[in-house]
């Protein structure tokens, strides 16, 4: 048995799947936002303004892509809400997706997801901890491809940007949900919410269709900095190749996985571990010397 998390072909593309601009409540205009991300080495940016979808084709460059997207929401009481981020193919008609804010009296959380779902769509449950979603609310929703395992903006705002516990809860229940790291960009100061978390996507080309295809196939990882070069299961052994890291954690279930640490100042770049048997999924977290993490997608084992 040989399972690789990434395809052999294609190229790595760096992208932020969650960003606001002056088209909603962000402080940076779309053109400046795109230019800043491009200057930081990003290949694509999804501008996901609140309840409005904008294609922004004029900001595309030969080496930079705007992936059309938006964020939608339903408030639930004073402190609880649901926010969902979606990316769409470049040729989606805008009027299909320019609908007003979800109304909790008229629309359930599942209605909102159902309305956004469709072909060539990638849907992410945004910052569930900041939204103060209960585990049973996260569990009850169907039809999202990913959960934000790390959201820079809500983490820096009030330490509410991490969701690995909720993600593993879903994975233990055999849900096929991927992890995304993103910025949820609103501002532009040094302590702001830019360039803190992103995805590395292995795609055929820098087009919206290729990136969406790679995302929905799970051909990507989430990161705050470390790189995952390969993640493979072969003949009952897990192999992870990464940029120099101090910790590599293999998270599994029902057996409880294993953590590996650097020794004697030798960082880890290659980790091999036998499976214990009976795992339904295996995922890797690689942590570097400054505490930044990269999250692989799970490899599911039947
Ligand atoms: Zn949000
Ligand atoms: Zn947002």
mmCIF file of N, CA, C and O in Angstrom, residues 248-286:
data_model
loop_
_atom_site.group_PDB
_atom_site.id
_atom_site.type_symbol
_atom_site.label_atom_id
_atom_site.label_comp_id
_atom_site.label_asym_id
_atom_site.label_seq_id
_atom_site.Cartn_x
_atom_site.Cartn_y
_atom_site.Cartn_z
ATOM 1 N N UNK A 248 7.878 16.829 15.264
ATOM 2 C CA UNK A 248 6.930 16.308 14.274
ATOM 3 C C UNK A 248 5.953 15.420 15.033
ATOM 4 O O UNK A 248 6.365 14.469 15.707
ATOM 5 N N UNK A 249 4.692 15.774 14.948
ATOM 6 C CA UNK A 249 3.653 15.020 15.653
ATOM 7 C C UNK A 249 2.807 14.258 14.634
ATOM 8 O O UNK A 249 2.309 14.862 13.682
ATOM 9 N N UNK A 250 2.664 12.967 14.866
ATOM 10 C CA UNK A 250 1.755 12.170 14.047
ATOM 11 C C UNK A 250 0.499 11.954 14.881
ATOM 12 O O UNK A 250 0.536 11.316 15.934
ATOM 13 N N UNK A 251 -0.588 12.543 14.420
ATOM 14 C CA UNK A 251 -1.854 12.490 15.162
ATOM 15 C C UNK A 251 -2.729 11.438 14.501
ATOM 16 O O UNK A 251 -2.980 11.506 13.283
ATOM 17 N N UNK A 252 -3.161 10.472 15.270
ATOM 18 C CA UNK A 252 -3.940 9.362 14.702
ATOM 19 C C UNK A 252 -5.078 8.971 15.649
ATOM 20 O O UNK A 252 -5.143 9.421 16.786
ATOM 21 N N UNK A 253 -5.942 8.095 15.146
ATOM 22 C CA UNK A 253 -7.037 7.548 15.930
ATOM 23 C C UNK A 253 -7.541 6.281 15.287
ATOM 24 O O UNK A 253 -7.605 6.262 14.065
ATOM 25 N N UNK A 254 -7.876 5.208 16.074
ATOM 26 C CA UNK A 254 -7.915 5.090 17.527
ATOM 27 C C UNK A 254 -6.551 5.017 18.237
ATOM 28 O O UNK A 254 -6.488 5.520 19.369
ATOM 29 N N UNK A 255 -5.490 4.389 17.701
ATOM 30 C CA UNK A 255 -4.236 4.526 18.451
ATOM 31 C C UNK A 255 -3.869 6.005 18.545
ATOM 32 O O UNK A 255 -4.273 6.799 17.696
ATOM 33 N N UNK A 256 -3.077 6.358 19.555
ATOM 34 C CA UNK A 256 -2.916 7.780 19.852
ATOM 35 C C UNK A 256 -1.737 8.448 19.171
ATOM 36 O O UNK A 256 -1.348 9.535 19.550
ATOM 37 N N UNK A 257 -1.145 7.815 18.169
ATOM 38 C CA UNK A 257 -0.117 8.507 17.414
ATOM 39 C C UNK A 257 1.208 8.593 18.136
ATOM 40 O O UNK A 257 1.465 7.866 19.103
ATOM 41 N N UNK A 258 2.068 9.530 17.678
ATOM 42 C CA UNK A 258 3.420 9.594 18.231
ATOM 43 C C UNK A 258 4.028 10.959 17.945
ATOM 44 O O UNK A 258 3.794 11.548 16.900
ATOM 45 N N UNK A 259 4.835 11.451 18.883
ATOM 46 C CA UNK A 259 5.576 12.696 18.701
ATOM 47 C C UNK A 259 7.061 12.383 18.618
ATOM 48 O O UNK A 259 7.576 11.537 19.349
ATOM 49 N N UNK A 260 7.746 13.096 17.731
ATOM 50 C CA UNK A 260 9.191 12.926 17.553
ATOM 51 C C UNK A 260 9.832 14.300 17.747
ATOM 52 O O UNK A 260 9.307 15.310 17.264
ATOM 53 N N UNK A 261 10.962 14.336 18.465
ATOM 54 C CA UNK A 261 11.617 15.612 18.779
ATOM 55 C C UNK A 261 13.051 15.617 18.251
ATOM 56 O O UNK A 261 13.687 14.556 18.154
ATOM 57 N N UNK A 262 13.553 16.802 17.965
ATOM 58 C CA UNK A 262 14.953 16.915 17.565
ATOM 59 C C UNK A 262 15.837 16.583 18.769
ATOM 60 O O UNK A 262 15.428 16.744 19.926
ATOM 61 N N UNK A 263 17.019 16.101 18.469
ATOM 62 C CA UNK A 263 17.948 15.781 19.564
ATOM 63 C C UNK A 263 19.315 16.386 19.258
ATOM 64 O O UNK A 263 19.710 16.492 18.093
ATOM 65 N N UNK A 264 20.017 16.798 20.296
ATOM 66 C CA UNK A 264 21.394 17.293 20.184
ATOM 67 C C UNK A 264 21.535 18.393 19.129
ATOM 68 O O UNK A 264 22.528 18.438 18.402
ATOM 69 N N UNK A 265 20.543 19.232 19.036
ATOM 70 C CA UNK A 265 20.640 20.349 18.097
ATOM 71 C C UNK A 265 20.463 19.970 16.641
ATOM 72 O O UNK A 265 20.669 20.804 15.764
ATOM 73 N N UNK A 266 20.092 18.728 16.381
ATOM 74 C CA UNK A 266 19.858 18.313 14.988
ATOM 75 C C UNK A 266 18.371 18.410 14.688
ATOM 76 O O UNK A 266 17.581 17.601 15.168
ATOM 77 N N UNK A 267 18.011 19.392 13.879
ATOM 78 C CA UNK A 267 16.601 19.554 13.535
ATOM 79 C C UNK A 267 16.118 18.365 12.716
ATOM 80 O O UNK A 267 16.910 17.655 12.093
ATOM 81 N N UNK A 268 14.810 18.203 12.726
ATOM 82 C CA UNK A 268 14.201 17.101 11.973
ATOM 83 C C UNK A 268 13.866 17.576 10.564
ATOM 84 O O UNK A 268 13.248 18.625 10.387
ATOM 85 N N UNK A 269 14.263 16.791 9.569
ATOM 86 C CA UNK A 269 13.817 17.057 8.195
ATOM 87 C C UNK A 269 13.205 15.805 7.570
ATOM 88 O O UNK A 269 12.608 15.872 6.496
ATOM 89 N N UNK A 270 13.381 14.669 8.250
ATOM 90 C CA UNK A 270 12.855 13.401 7.732
ATOM 91 C C UNK A 270 12.475 12.535 8.933
ATOM 92 O O UNK A 270 13.317 12.244 9.771
ATOM 93 N N UNK A 271 11.221 12.162 9.009
ATOM 94 C CA UNK A 271 10.757 11.326 10.124
ATOM 95 C C UNK A 271 10.071 10.100 9.552
ATOM 96 O O UNK A 271 9.241 10.213 8.640
ATOM 97 N N UNK A 272 10.427 8.959 10.081
ATOM 98 C CA UNK A 272 9.771 7.717 9.679
ATOM 99 C C UNK A 272 9.264 7.001 10.908
ATOM 100 O O UNK A 272 9.972 6.921 11.913
ATOM 101 N N UNK A 273 8.061 6.490 10.843
ATOM 102 C CA UNK A 273 7.444 5.873 12.015
ATOM 103 C C UNK A 273 6.535 4.730 11.572
ATOM 104 O O UNK A 273 5.759 4.900 10.626
ATOM 105 N N UNK A 274 6.585 3.586 12.257
ATOM 106 C CA UNK A 274 5.613 2.543 11.908
ATOM 107 C C UNK A 274 4.231 2.886 12.470
ATOM 108 O O UNK A 274 4.129 3.476 13.548
ATOM 109 N N UNK A 275 3.195 2.553 11.737
ATOM 110 C CA UNK A 275 1.840 2.662 12.283
ATOM 111 C C UNK A 275 1.632 1.550 13.304
ATOM 112 O O UNK A 275 2.304 0.523 13.261
ATOM 113 N N UNK A 276 0.680 1.783 14.209
ATOM 114 C CA UNK A 276 0.420 0.749 15.218
ATOM 115 C C UNK A 276 -0.606 -0.263 14.723
ATOM 116 O O UNK A 276 -0.714 -1.355 15.265
ATOM 117 N N UNK A 277 -1.374 0.139 13.716
ATOM 118 C CA UNK A 277 -2.412 -0.747 13.189
ATOM 119 C C UNK A 277 -3.779 -0.293 13.657
ATOM 120 O O UNK A 277 -3.966 0.051 14.826
ATOM 121 N N UNK A 278 -4.746 -0.243 12.750
ATOM 122 C CA UNK A 278 -6.105 0.141 13.098
ATOM 123 C C UNK A 278 -6.389 1.620 13.019
ATOM 124 O O UNK A 278 -7.511 2.057 13.309
ATOM 125 N N UNK A 279 -5.410 2.424 12.603
ATOM 126 C CA UNK A 279 -5.651 3.871 12.472
ATOM 127 C C UNK A 279 -6.696 4.140 11.381
ATOM 128 O O UNK A 279 -6.647 3.536 10.317
ATOM 129 N N UNK A 280 -7.616 5.045 11.672
ATOM 130 C CA UNK A 280 -8.573 5.444 10.630
ATOM 131 C C UNK A 280 -8.064 6.675 9.884
ATOM 132 O O UNK A 280 -8.483 6.934 8.759
ATOM 133 N N UNK A 281 -7.203 7.465 10.530
ATOM 134 C CA UNK A 281 -6.565 8.571 9.824
ATOM 135 C C UNK A 281 -5.222 8.862 10.471
ATOM 136 O O UNK A 281 -4.990 8.541 11.642
ATOM 137 N N UNK A 282 -4.355 9.458 9.682
ATOM 138 C CA UNK A 282 -3.035 9.886 10.156
ATOM 139 C C UNK A 282 -2.794 11.275 9.593
ATOM 140 O O UNK A 282 -2.993 11.517 8.404
ATOM 141 N N UNK A 283 -2.412 12.199 10.457
ATOM 142 C CA UNK A 283 -2.019 13.520 9.968
ATOM 143 C C UNK A 283 -0.743 13.936 10.672
ATOM 144 O O UNK A 283 -0.403 13.385 11.738
ATOM 145 N N UNK A 284 -0.014 14.895 10.090
ATOM 146 C CA UNK A 284 1.265 15.325 10.646
ATOM 147 C C UNK A 284 1.227 16.813 10.965
ATOM 148 O O UNK A 284 0.629 17.603 10.239
ATOM 149 N N UNK A 285 1.842 17.165 12.105
ATOM 150 C CA UNK A 285 2.089 18.569 12.437
ATOM 151 C C UNK A 285 3.587 18.736 12.605
ATOM 152 O O UNK A 285 4.217 17.998 13.375
ATOM 153 N N UNK A 286 4.164 19.711 11.916
ATOM 154 C CA UNK A 286 5.603 19.969 11.979
ATOM 155 C C UNK A 286 5.797 21.346 12.613
ATOM 156 O O UNK A 286 5.240 22.332 12.127
#
